[in-house]
Amino acid sequence: MNAAMDSTDIDRSPAGRADFAAVSKTVLREAGIGLALVVLIIVFSVTTQHFLTASNITNILTQVTINLVLSIGMTFVILIGGIDLSVGSVLSFCAVVAGTVMTLPGLDPALAVTLAVISAVIAGIGFGLFNGFISAYWAIPSFIVTLGTLNIARGAALQVTNASTIYSFPAAFNAFGSRTIYGVPVLFLIALLLVAIAWFVLAKTVFGRVLYGIGNNEEAARLAGHNIFFYKIAAFTICGALVGIGAIIYMARLNIASPIIGIGFELNAIAAVIIGGTSLSGGRGSVVGTLLGACIIGVLANGLILLGLSDFMRQMITGFVIILAVILDKYRERLTKA
Amino acid sequence: MNAAMDSTDIDRSPAGRADFAAVSKTVLREAGIGLALVVLIIVFSVTTQHFLTASNITNILTQVTINLVLSIGMTFVILIGGIDLSVGSVLSFCAVVAGTVMTLPGLDPALAVTLAVISAVIAGIGFGLFNGFISAYWAIPSFIVTLGTLNIARGAALQVTNASTIYSFPAAFNAFGSRTIYGVPVLFLIALLLVAIAWFVLAKTVFGRVLYGIGNNEEAARLAGHNIFFYKIAAFTICGALVGIGAIIYMARLNIASPIIGIGFELNAIAAVIIGGTSLSGGRGSVVGTLLGACIIGVLANGLILLGLSDFMRQMITGFVIILAVILDKYRERLTKA
Amino acid sequence: MPDGIRPSADAEALLHLSGVRKRFGGVVALDGVSFALRAGEVHALVGENGAGKSTLIKILCGIVQRDAGEIELAGAPYDPHAPGDAKSAGIQVVHQEFNLLPYLSVAENICFEDMPRKHFGMVDYTSLYAKARKALDAIGLADVDVRRPVESLGVAHRQLVEIARALMGESRILILDEPTATLTERETQRLFTIIAGLRAKGVAIVFVSHHLQEVFAICDRVTVLRNGASVMTADIAATTPEQLVSNMVGRQLAAAMAAEKTVDTGGKTALSLRNLRHPASPFAEGVSFDLHYGEMLGIAGLVGSGRTELLRSIFAADVAVSGELQREGAPRSYRNPGDAIADGIGFVTEDRKEEGLILSMPIAANVTLASLKDVSRLGLVDKNKESRLTQKLGGEVRLKYGSPRDAASTLSGGNQQKVVLAKWLANKPRVLLLDEPTRGVDVGAKAEIYALLRGLAEQGLALLIVSSELPELITLCDRILVMSKHRIAGEVARKDFSEEHILNLAYKDERRHGQH
Amino acid sequence: DDKPVVGLVMKSLANEFFKNMLEGAKAHEAKRGDYTLKAVGMQSETDIETQINAVESFITEKVDAIVIAPADSRALVPPLKRAVDAGITVVNFDVSLDEKAKQEAGLTLAFVGPDNRGGAKLAGDALAKKLGQGAKVVIIEGNPGADNAAQRKLGFMDSVEAGKLDLLDSRTAHWETEEANTLFSNMLTAHPDIQGVMAANDSMALGVVKAIDAAGKTGKIEVVGFDNIPAVQPLLKEKKMLATVDQFGQEMAANAVDKALGVLKGGKPLEGWVKTDIKLVTSDDVK
Ligand SMILES: Nc1ncnc2c1ncn2[C@@H]1O[C@H](COP(=O)(O)OP(=O)(O)OP(=O)(O)O)[C@@H](O)[C@H]1O
Ligand SMILES: Nc1ncnc2c1ncn2[C@@H]1O[C@H](COP(=O)(O)OP(=O)(O)OP(=O)(O)O)[C@@H](O)[C@H]1O
Ligand SMILES: [Mg+2]
Ligand SMILES: [Mg+2]
């Protein structure tokens, strides 16, 4: 049964046999991969000195942010049984578009930033529409469509910038990128807000319900009168819009926009979604799981550096821990089922 | 119906209604993406000067070889509904292992090469077993398992070599790598032999048919009494063994083994398989399609360089052509269905 | 225990179960089943939807592990842990839900368990096709090419392929879980002939069906399950349908089933087809008829006669290639099911697993899938409203379930079918297309569904009912159209209803052209 | 026409440094007007195959000269040997082919290019001078396995030794801004007392500077980079970066083409290492 839908209301039926047990089970299920995250945090807290310090937590949250935003969009796409390999390239394209707009000479900084945000999101939506339309209209696997888009967007980003890095954004924009509230980066708060919105859409709305339905059984959803074409395009477009936002966040954090950024981001985003318990074949999962998945990846990267292992060991251990986290989740699943 | 099966024998049933029409349909279907390949070849023959020269054809075949070998293994994995993201990293690992063996001081060259081949294949099989076992035993999506393995194998390759390149292989081995027979590279002939064997296994043997069955409906295959666990591990192991062979071919062609080779190879291999008409959700497709898919990718890369376009344009066009090829295949499908 | 005859230790038994129990989470599926199967008998297993028949079968073939109880096979303890264990013990099963490999050929599906081999593990395709051909001919599927992929077959053909597959293995025990639910009379009769042949060879057969006349036609003994417990076992000769039913439901069933029907064809025309042609139909003239409000129009026909495809072309699940569809006299061209639904049409599909249900989603989500508008405000799903609607409709179709939030996959086959019905009732259509609406539904619930459908017709809905059970059409309908090879072979008015007459029309085409 | 054709094999043109280099070469082509330039770049830093394919294509096309910045100092030796055997003039620039590999293949080829190790040492020495002995520093490395990454790390290590610096950590950020930002933030957590950073290229230096800003340590940690890309100019000016190294990439390819044309026109074959300029760039150099 899918977690998102379930979590939203615990059995209130008159029969309502289960009470405490049901609640705790639901929490465990919703927590999903949470157990693995807790284990990781404990391990790093014990083995390293600085892991649980305020400044390190700020770091982790900062480092999680971009992947989290991309993963939210990826969750929509994977829920309908698709995949989007183009997010990294499209992020780069959106960033160079926004960067170009933001550094247009003679523009008022506030206006420049506003226009840049809008143009990044529009660029992302454009690629999302393209991915969604092609894969829905011709019934082509989105894997191959977005593999194409990966190349198109990267080539386009290189072409428009002629491979050069864009920099010197308005000072206020740069400052905004490093602002924190009680140690929590503002950019992370934005990402969290996006998680909340996505959760709401997926768990509470008709739109989200139909997305889950399509991921589970497209034919049944079609015969129930839903316009599959529209929903597929919508999922990819939402993903594209979030990539646009991700590009802005990247720029705010690093003060540059360049056509070579974002390489490999798609794998990280997909990993976060799957580690978070969303099924690659669609129809099952939740964006809360994705949040936890992104945190696992972020904590792992951070903790392993603090551990002081060699780069190569770090890479190997990253591989093992990704696998272990998912295995652990399987045991948790059995536990809650029993 | 899946192409491999069909191709094997045209309706010889007593009723045998169809004759010429059936044959030509079967050929068209088997040709799969062949139409797109033909179109590409014609376009490049017309637009560039050197495309259809003997030496360029030799180049293309050489360039296709490694991806083709990896794609064969990937076909097995995708047919059972899995995916293997680790092939590039594992190739690198196999290569450095084989390279280390091959350059062991004081070994007779022939023995060194033999041992190196064996060790590369064993290393590949080892990772294949690992991927297969973990994903089958814990029912974990192979996407995430092999993403883990991608990191493990890369880290391990870097660790054992300390990031240095291995070279100075026996002269005969290097020479073998560039040998051609009537302009056809020997390495390509080896790959073609592997295609033939894989085709035979998949289309003609019980083992192959059960693999298709598992990809079609795993539960049904299980209910029919087949040991899913065994077959899944077998598919990943075959893929691993082919990666080992791919590593040797890489070394013979490039005369080096290094821990940083093979990055992104997995995407090329998956693209070849999918462009070749194998369904990402498993159960449908053929290794002949994969051969054509790999050729499309190779011809495209070669032709675009000959066209003399800028790199960025080339990348964009590559993206478009990948998508167009699959769209074209859709229209061919409709044609043959009608 | 009611007036059942207690199952006793049976000395001749080949397979013997006692005290078998199974729970799925909070749901008790089996609550102490005892059952004995003798060699060379056909043993019926009957019970309401959700009584535990399929669960019992899944335990026997190692798909599900029992919580408690003893099983003996030929005097030795039997404890299967995987489907392979059952196979090697000589037990073959046709499951209630399909387990086919859609992209493989019919022949490969039939022989999938044990494909004929040559050297090097090669498939011996010559004998594979020959074996499959023989198996199909035996159950009367002479016109299906064994090289066709299964995905190109209709539901009934798929069911027959499943049966052919189970008949391939040399088995001591053959278990058939509702094999006739999707078959028409002709195929059913062929199956019975095969069953009789196997029995003569000493094979023990377990036969699950909701059709009691079938049970009385071919079975030697019968065991009734109620709420997961075996409540009676008896020789067929020593029992009556009424006794079985009362044991199944634990009470006397109102004779709602055969309630007399007042013929009603007087309403306004709801739907008219003029030469509507499905892409698969070989005939340009297509299909033409009128359907009126308040009418129950049946469509009879043999397997593959194009009944499903007719409904699909009305509903725009497949877009018709030519012809016209009129709704209340006005021409319409629906581009997709959404258009048809918006125009007041509902469609209960025949294959619940592939087309009807979203198995891993909650029951409530399935019930409201086609009417989300009604349980939502401003695009937000009102889950309380949804649960209430589910409970209301669940009651109407006598759905047996735990909570509306349970996944649809946890329901028994018949109950899943009821969810599909509930989904379309929730949508409040004006025209309802029903394809095998009571497939796998138990006797009691069937009566309720009949009553429900009649009620709908009385409220003025137009009902178009496809069914392979002639008695069902005869009981329910005002008129019956008989289809043969994608054409209307004839129309039968209620006063002329008889199985013979309808079958004659259905076979008309075949008699004319002969079998091919 | 009969102008000689020069095939230029570059590394990833997505890398600004090589892109500028190509632009320099194109401008050079236009200026000289006596040859035709055909340039091919790679998809990524480690895409050795594309380079080999390009060399093979150039042999097929019978170009007159191949000017190459090899992605791997060994893998390119055999195909370049084939090119030489086919009568094509080959010039190796940017990264030197491996001596031993050349020897084994029977290839004698000169190298036209900068001294990466020496350049890195220039930057490292500037840092050492600024911070003084015993200062705590870290190195952000380039791609493991890349020749120039290895050379630059050696150069930084030379400075550490010569300047008696305290090297706390040395890790790769794969030439990438975001990864360098993440990596350095985490290094800073593990070693809050870092005083200096040596980044193997400017893209990574950008990420490091931003991490320093985010940690509120602006001005407390000195950063040196490599490549002198435009994006670091403001940082040098604001003194957020101490120095970077310019190896005049713009001219590098053009120089190599000149050398190739010289040989084509009957000049003396090149020998040994033809060193090209490198220069330390500090805030004083930024206008
Ligand atoms: N996997 C499962 N999880 C939870 N409950 C289940 C599961 N499988 C079966 N059940 C429950 O067990 C009970 C018995 O189901 P079963 O499928 O055996 O019924 P049946 O007698 O075959 O009914 P039908 O005639 O409708 O096929 C039902 O209440 C069903 O909901
Ligand atoms: N003689 C035949 N041989 C093989 N396939 C056939 C034959 N006749 C029909 N079919 C196919 O079988 C399927 C059955 O058609 P359809 O489902 O419309 O008929 P139906 O009367 O509803 O039968 P079913 O009970 O199988 O649903 C269609 O896909 C049709 O193309
Ligand atoms: Mg059942
Ligand atoms: Mg039908």
PDB file of N, CA, C and O and ligand atoms in Angstrom, chain C residues 141-145 148 151-158 182-184 278 280-281 300-312 350 435-436 466 468 483 485-486 516, ligand 2:
ATOM      1  N   LEU C 141      -9.412 -25.153 -28.503  1.00  0.00           N
ATOM      2  CA  LEU C 141      -8.961 -23.853 -29.009  1.00  0.00           C
ATOM      3  C   LEU C 141      -8.243 -24.050 -30.329  1.00  0.00           C
ATOM      4  O   LEU C 141      -7.130 -23.577 -30.530  1.00  0.00           O
ATOM      5  N   ALA C 142      -8.903 -24.773 -31.230  1.00  0.00           N
ATOM      6  CA  ALA C 142      -8.249 -25.142 -32.479  1.00  0.00           C
ATOM      7  C   ALA C 142      -7.897 -23.917 -33.302  1.00  0.00           C
ATOM      8  O   ALA C 142      -6.978 -23.935 -34.110  1.00  0.00           O
ATOM      9  N   ASP C 143      -8.620 -22.813 -33.103  1.00  0.00           N
ATOM     10  CA  ASP C 143      -8.397 -21.664 -33.979  1.00  0.00           C
ATOM     11  C   ASP C 143      -7.380 -20.679 -33.449  1.00  0.00           C
ATOM     12  O   ASP C 143      -7.205 -19.614 -34.016  1.00  0.00           O
ATOM     13  N   VAL C 144      -6.721 -20.995 -32.362  1.00  0.00           N
ATOM     14  CA  VAL C 144      -5.717 -20.068 -31.853  1.00  0.00           C
ATOM     15  C   VAL C 144      -4.331 -20.557 -32.246  1.00  0.00           C
ATOM     16  O   VAL C 144      -3.964 -21.693 -31.983  1.00  0.00           O
ATOM     17  N   ASP C 145      -3.574 -19.681 -32.895  1.00  0.00           N
ATOM     18  CA  ASP C 145      -2.221 -20.007 -33.304  1.00  0.00           C
ATOM     19  C   ASP C 145      -1.314 -20.040 -32.065  1.00  0.00           C
ATOM     20  O   ASP C 145      -1.282 -19.083 -31.303  1.00  0.00           O
ATOM     21  N   ARG C 148       1.126 -17.125 -31.349  1.00  0.00           N
ATOM     22  CA  ARG C 148       0.676 -15.769 -31.007  1.00  0.00           C
ATOM     23  C   ARG C 148       1.102 -15.396 -29.600  1.00  0.00           C
ATOM     24  O   ARG C 148       1.089 -16.230 -28.708  1.00  0.00           O
ATOM     25  N   GLU C 151      -0.579 -11.724 -25.090  1.00  0.00           N
ATOM     26  CA  GLU C 151      -1.178 -10.399 -24.912  1.00  0.00           C
ATOM     27  C   GLU C 151      -2.256 -10.114 -25.967  1.00  0.00           C
ATOM     28  O   GLU C 151      -3.103  -9.253 -25.772  1.00  0.00           O
ATOM     29  N   SER C 152      -2.222 -10.834 -27.093  1.00  0.00           N
ATOM     30  CA  SER C 152      -3.209 -10.567 -28.135  1.00  0.00           C
ATOM     31  C   SER C 152      -4.498 -11.354 -27.911  1.00  0.00           C
ATOM     32  O   SER C 152      -5.423 -11.253 -28.714  1.00  0.00           O
ATOM     33  N   LEU C 153      -4.574 -12.108 -26.829  1.00  0.00           N
ATOM     34  CA  LEU C 153      -5.776 -12.911 -26.591  1.00  0.00           C
ATOM     35  C   LEU C 153      -6.764 -12.202 -25.675  1.00  0.00           C
ATOM     36  O   LEU C 153      -6.370 -11.412 -24.823  1.00  0.00           O
ATOM     37  N   GLY C 154      -8.031 -12.527 -25.845  1.00  0.00           N
ATOM     38  CA  GLY C 154      -9.053 -12.034 -24.926  1.00  0.00           C
ATOM     39  C   GLY C 154      -9.043 -12.838 -23.631  1.00  0.00           C
ATOM     40  O   GLY C 154      -8.335 -13.833 -23.505  1.00  0.00           O
ATOM     41  N   VAL C 155      -9.828 -12.364 -22.682  1.00  0.00           N
ATOM     42  CA  VAL C 155      -9.798 -12.964 -21.345  1.00  0.00           C
ATOM     43  C   VAL C 155     -10.138 -14.452 -21.367  1.00  0.00           C
ATOM     44  O   VAL C 155      -9.472 -15.259 -20.717  1.00  0.00           O
ATOM     45  N   ALA C 156     -11.160 -14.826 -22.105  1.00  0.00           N
ATOM     46  CA  ALA C 156     -11.585 -16.218 -22.088  1.00  0.00           C
ATOM     47  C   ALA C 156     -10.506 -17.117 -22.665  1.00  0.00           C
ATOM     48  O   ALA C 156     -10.201 -18.186 -22.137  1.00  0.00           O
ATOM     49  N   HIS C 157      -9.892 -16.664 -23.740  1.00  0.00           N
ATOM     50  CA  HIS C 157      -8.813 -17.441 -24.312  1.00  0.00           C
ATOM     51  C   HIS C 157      -7.652 -17.575 -23.348  1.00  0.00           C
ATOM     52  O   HIS C 157      -7.025 -18.617 -23.239  1.00  0.00           O
ATOM     53  N   ARG C 158      -7.409 -16.517 -22.630  1.00  0.00           N
ATOM     54  CA  ARG C 158      -6.324 -16.589 -21.650  1.00  0.00           C
ATOM     55  C   ARG C 158      -6.630 -17.642 -20.593  1.00  0.00           C
ATOM     56  O   ARG C 158      -5.760 -18.405 -20.187  1.00  0.00           O
ATOM     57  N   THR C 182     -14.926 -17.226 -16.638  1.00  0.00           N
ATOM     58  CA  THR C 182     -14.909 -16.396 -17.845  1.00  0.00           C
ATOM     59  C   THR C 182     -15.236 -17.197 -19.095  1.00  0.00           C
ATOM     60  O   THR C 182     -15.080 -16.714 -20.203  1.00  0.00           O
ATOM     61  N   LEU C 183     -15.648 -18.428 -18.908  1.00  0.00           N
ATOM     62  CA  LEU C 183     -15.908 -19.269 -20.078  1.00  0.00           C
ATOM     63  C   LEU C 183     -17.381 -19.270 -20.459  1.00  0.00           C
ATOM     64  O   LEU C 183     -18.250 -19.122 -19.608  1.00  0.00           O
ATOM     65  N   THR C 184     -17.623 -19.450 -21.741  1.00  0.00           N
ATOM     66  CA  THR C 184     -19.018 -19.643 -22.159  1.00  0.00           C
ATOM     67  C   THR C 184     -19.338 -21.134 -22.105  1.00  0.00           C
ATOM     68  O   THR C 184     -18.473 -21.976 -21.865  1.00  0.00           O
ATOM     69  N   HIS C 278     -15.367  -1.639 -34.503  1.00  0.00           N
ATOM     70  CA  HIS C 278     -14.139  -1.721 -33.723  1.00  0.00           C
ATOM     71  C   HIS C 278     -12.970  -2.020 -34.677  1.00  0.00           C
ATOM     72  O   HIS C 278     -13.161  -2.719 -35.663  1.00  0.00           O
ATOM     73  N   ALA C 280     -10.738  -4.094 -34.635  1.00  0.00           N
ATOM     74  CA  ALA C 280     -10.460  -5.519 -34.858  1.00  0.00           C
ATOM     75  C   ALA C 280     -11.554  -6.212 -35.667  1.00  0.00           C
ATOM     76  O   ALA C 280     -11.419  -7.370 -36.037  1.00  0.00           O
ATOM     77  N   SER C 281     -12.651  -5.500 -35.921  1.00  0.00           N
ATOM     78  CA  SER C 281     -13.748  -6.148 -36.628  1.00  0.00           C
ATOM     79  C   SER C 281     -13.460  -6.234 -38.118  1.00  0.00           C
ATOM     80  O   SER C 281     -13.069  -5.260 -38.740  1.00  0.00           O
ATOM     81  N   ALA C 300     -25.111 -11.686 -25.839  1.00  0.00           N
ATOM     82  CA  ALA C 300     -24.600 -13.037 -25.695  1.00  0.00           C
ATOM     83  C   ALA C 300     -23.675 -13.320 -26.866  1.00  0.00           C
ATOM     84  O   ALA C 300     -23.671 -12.586 -27.852  1.00  0.00           O
ATOM     85  N   GLY C 301     -22.901 -14.384 -26.740  1.00  0.00           N
ATOM     86  CA  GLY C 301     -22.002 -14.732 -27.831  1.00  0.00           C
ATOM     87  C   GLY C 301     -20.942 -15.678 -27.337  1.00  0.00           C
ATOM     88  O   GLY C 301     -20.774 -15.845 -26.134  1.00  0.00           O
ATOM     89  N   LEU C 302     -20.249 -16.259 -28.274  1.00  0.00           N
ATOM     90  CA  LEU C 302     -19.183 -17.176 -27.906  1.00  0.00           C
ATOM     91  C   LEU C 302     -17.953 -16.373 -27.520  1.00  0.00           C
ATOM     92  O   LEU C 302     -17.877 -15.176 -27.774  1.00  0.00           O
ATOM     93  N   VAL C 303     -17.003 -17.073 -26.951  1.00  0.00           N
ATOM     94  CA  VAL C 303     -15.728 -16.438 -26.633  1.00  0.00           C
ATOM     95  C   VAL C 303     -15.128 -15.849 -27.905  1.00  0.00           C
ATOM     96  O   VAL C 303     -15.127 -16.499 -28.941  1.00  0.00           O
ATOM     97  N   GLY C 304     -14.664 -14.641 -27.807  1.00  0.00           N
ATOM     98  CA  GLY C 304     -14.012 -14.026 -28.960  1.00  0.00           C
ATOM     99  C   GLY C 304     -14.983 -13.528 -30.011  1.00  0.00           C
ATOM    100  O   GLY C 304     -14.586 -13.187 -31.113  1.00  0.00           O
ATOM    101  N   SER C 305     -16.257 -13.459 -29.664  1.00  0.00           N
ATOM    102  CA  SER C 305     -17.205 -13.011 -30.675  1.00  0.00           C
ATOM    103  C   SER C 305     -17.222 -11.492 -30.795  1.00  0.00           C
ATOM    104  O   SER C 305     -17.924 -10.936 -31.620  1.00  0.00           O
ATOM    105  N   GLY C 306     -16.436 -10.842 -29.952  1.00  0.00           N
ATOM    106  CA  GLY C 306     -16.296  -9.407 -30.089  1.00  0.00           C
ATOM    107  C   GLY C 306     -17.176  -8.594 -29.162  1.00  0.00           C
ATOM    108  O   GLY C 306     -17.381  -7.400 -29.375  1.00  0.00           O
ATOM    109  N   ARG C 307     -17.667  -9.249 -28.112  1.00  0.00           N
ATOM    110  CA  ARG C 307     -18.550  -8.519 -27.194  1.00  0.00           C
ATOM    111  C   ARG C 307     -17.778  -7.471 -26.413  1.00  0.00           C
ATOM    112  O   ARG C 307     -18.189  -6.328 -26.291  1.00  0.00           O
ATOM    113  N   THR C 308     -16.637  -7.897 -25.880  1.00  0.00           N
ATOM    114  CA  THR C 308     -15.817  -6.954 -25.118  1.00  0.00           C
ATOM    115  C   THR C 308     -15.409  -5.784 -26.002  1.00  0.00           C
ATOM    116  O   THR C 308     -15.448  -4.623 -25.590  1.00  0.00           O
ATOM    117  N   GLU C 309     -15.039  -6.120 -27.200  1.00  0.00           N
ATOM    118  CA  GLU C 309     -14.560  -5.072 -28.095  1.00  0.00           C
ATOM    119  C   GLU C 309     -15.667  -4.100 -28.459  1.00  0.00           C
ATOM    120  O   GLU C 309     -15.432  -2.897 -28.608  1.00  0.00           O
ATOM    121  N   LEU C 310     -16.892  -4.599 -28.540  1.00  0.00           N
ATOM    122  CA  LEU C 310     -18.021  -3.708 -28.799  1.00  0.00           C
ATOM    123  C   LEU C 310     -18.139  -2.691 -27.664  1.00  0.00           C
ATOM    124  O   LEU C 310     -18.230  -1.480 -27.892  1.00  0.00           O
ATOM    125  N   LEU C 311     -18.096  -3.188 -26.418  1.00  0.00           N
ATOM    126  CA  LEU C 311     -18.217  -2.271 -25.284  1.00  0.00           C
ATOM    127  C   LEU C 311     -17.042  -1.282 -25.273  1.00  0.00           C
ATOM    128  O   LEU C 311     -17.230  -0.103 -25.001  1.00  0.00           O
ATOM    129  N   ARG C 312     -15.876  -1.791 -25.563  1.00  0.00           N
ATOM    130  CA  ARG C 312     -14.713  -0.901 -25.565  1.00  0.00           C
ATOM    131  C   ARG C 312     -14.836   0.197 -26.614  1.00  0.00           C
ATOM    132  O   ARG C 312     -14.397   1.317 -26.412  1.00  0.00           O
ATOM    133  N   GLU C 350     -14.033  -6.408 -17.821  1.00  0.00           N
ATOM    134  CA  GLU C 350     -14.038  -7.831 -17.485  1.00  0.00           C
ATOM    135  C   GLU C 350     -12.767  -8.271 -16.769  1.00  0.00           C
ATOM    136  O   GLU C 350     -12.801  -9.184 -15.967  1.00  0.00           O
ATOM    137  N   ASP C 435     -19.319  -5.725 -18.427  1.00  0.00           N
ATOM    138  CA  ASP C 435     -18.697  -6.867 -19.095  1.00  0.00           C
ATOM    139  C   ASP C 435     -18.447  -7.934 -18.044  1.00  0.00           C
ATOM    140  O   ASP C 435     -17.601  -7.771 -17.180  1.00  0.00           O
ATOM    141  N   GLU C 436     -19.169  -9.009 -18.114  1.00  0.00           N
ATOM    142  CA  GLU C 436     -19.084 -10.095 -17.131  1.00  0.00           C
ATOM    143  C   GLU C 436     -19.165  -9.532 -15.710  1.00  0.00           C
ATOM    144  O   GLU C 436     -18.227  -9.659 -14.925  1.00  0.00           O
ATOM    145  N   VAL C 466     -22.887  -7.671 -20.951  1.00  0.00           N
ATOM    146  CA  VAL C 466     -22.248  -8.794 -21.634  1.00  0.00           C
ATOM    147  C   VAL C 466     -22.019  -9.876 -20.594  1.00  0.00           C
ATOM    148  O   VAL C 466     -21.520  -9.598 -19.513  1.00  0.00           O
ATOM    149  N   SER C 468     -21.125 -14.293 -20.183  1.00  0.00           N
ATOM    150  CA  SER C 468     -20.976 -15.618 -20.766  1.00  0.00           C
ATOM    151  C   SER C 468     -21.902 -16.611 -20.104  1.00  0.00           C
ATOM    152  O   SER C 468     -21.967 -17.759 -20.503  1.00  0.00           O
ATOM    153  N   MET C 483     -24.177 -12.030 -30.469  1.00  0.00           N
ATOM    154  CA  MET C 483     -23.086 -11.657 -31.368  1.00  0.00           C
ATOM    155  C   MET C 483     -22.364 -12.882 -31.867  1.00  0.00           C
ATOM    156  O   MET C 483     -22.233 -13.887 -31.168  1.00  0.00           O
ATOM    157  N   LYS C 485     -18.854 -13.440 -34.370  1.00  0.00           N
ATOM    158  CA  LYS C 485     -17.808 -12.878 -35.217  1.00  0.00           C
ATOM    159  C   LYS C 485     -18.003 -11.380 -35.472  1.00  0.00           C
ATOM    160  O   LYS C 485     -18.079 -10.941 -36.621  1.00  0.00           O
ATOM    161  N   HIS C 486     -18.108 -10.630 -34.386  1.00  0.00           N
ATOM    162  CA  HIS C 486     -18.182  -9.171 -34.493  1.00  0.00           C
ATOM    163  C   HIS C 486     -19.442  -8.636 -35.168  1.00  0.00           C
ATOM    164  O   HIS C 486     -19.467  -7.486 -35.566  1.00  0.00           O
ATOM    165  N   HIS C 516     -12.516 -23.507 -38.470  1.00  0.00           N
ATOM    166  CA  HIS C 516     -11.267 -23.453 -39.203  1.00  0.00           C
ATOM    167  C   HIS C 516     -10.098 -23.830 -38.301  1.00  0.00           C
ATOM    168  O   HIS C 516     -10.213 -23.969 -37.129  1.00  0.00           O
TER     169      HIS C 516
HETATM  170  N1  LIG E   2     -10.806 -16.975 -33.777  1.00  0.00           N
HETATM  171  C1  LIG E   2     -10.010 -16.264 -33.040  1.00  0.00           C
HETATM  172  N2  LIG E   2      -8.741 -16.681 -32.843  1.00  0.00           N
HETATM  173  C2  LIG E   2      -7.917 -15.986 -32.126  1.00  0.00           C
HETATM  174  N3  LIG E   2      -8.251 -14.834 -31.531  1.00  0.00           N
HETATM  175  C3  LIG E   2      -9.495 -14.376 -31.691  1.00  0.00           C
HETATM  176  C4  LIG E   2     -10.436 -15.053 -32.446  1.00  0.00           C
HETATM  177  N4  LIG E   2     -11.575 -14.350 -32.417  1.00  0.00           N
HETATM  178  C5  LIG E   2     -11.367 -13.302 -31.673  1.00  0.00           C
HETATM  179  N5  LIG E   2     -10.121 -13.304 -31.235  1.00  0.00           N
HETATM  180  C6  LIG E   2      -9.518 -12.295 -30.407  1.00  0.00           C
HETATM  181  O1  LIG E   2      -9.837 -12.597 -29.087  1.00  0.00           O
HETATM  182  C7  LIG E   2     -10.220 -11.462 -28.383  1.00  0.00           C
HETATM  183  C8  LIG E   2     -11.652 -11.654 -27.917  1.00  0.00           C
HETATM  184  O2  LIG E   2     -12.487 -10.675 -28.341  1.00  0.00           O
HETATM  185  P1  LIG E   2     -13.510 -10.027 -27.316  1.00  0.00           P
HETATM  186  O3  LIG E   2     -12.855  -9.964 -26.010  1.00  0.00           O
HETATM  187  O4  LIG E   2     -14.040  -8.796 -27.893  1.00  0.00           O
HETATM  188  O5  LIG E   2     -14.635 -11.092 -27.360  1.00  0.00           O
HETATM  189  P2  LIG E   2     -15.598 -11.550 -26.236  1.00  0.00           P
HETATM  190  O6  LIG E   2     -16.766 -12.078 -26.949  1.00  0.00           O
HETATM  191  O7  LIG E   2     -15.790 -10.542 -25.236  1.00  0.00           O
HETATM  192  O8  LIG E   2     -14.803 -12.732 -25.692  1.00  0.00           O
HETATM  193  P3  LIG E   2     -14.057 -12.859 -24.311  1.00  0.00           P
HETATM  194  O9  LIG E   2     -14.961 -13.709 -23.558  1.00  0.00           O
HETATM  195  O10 LIG E   2     -12.769 -13.505 -24.712  1.00  0.00           O
HETATM  196  O11 LIG E   2     -13.874 -11.527 -23.759  1.00  0.00           O
HETATM  197  C9  LIG E   2     -10.067 -10.332 -29.335  1.00  0.00           C
HETATM  198  O12 LIG E   2      -8.819  -9.715 -29.089  1.00  0.00           O
HETATM  199  C10 LIG E   2     -10.076 -10.957 -30.699  1.00  0.00           C
HETATM  200  O13 LIG E   2      -9.277 -10.263 -31.617  1.00  0.00           O
END
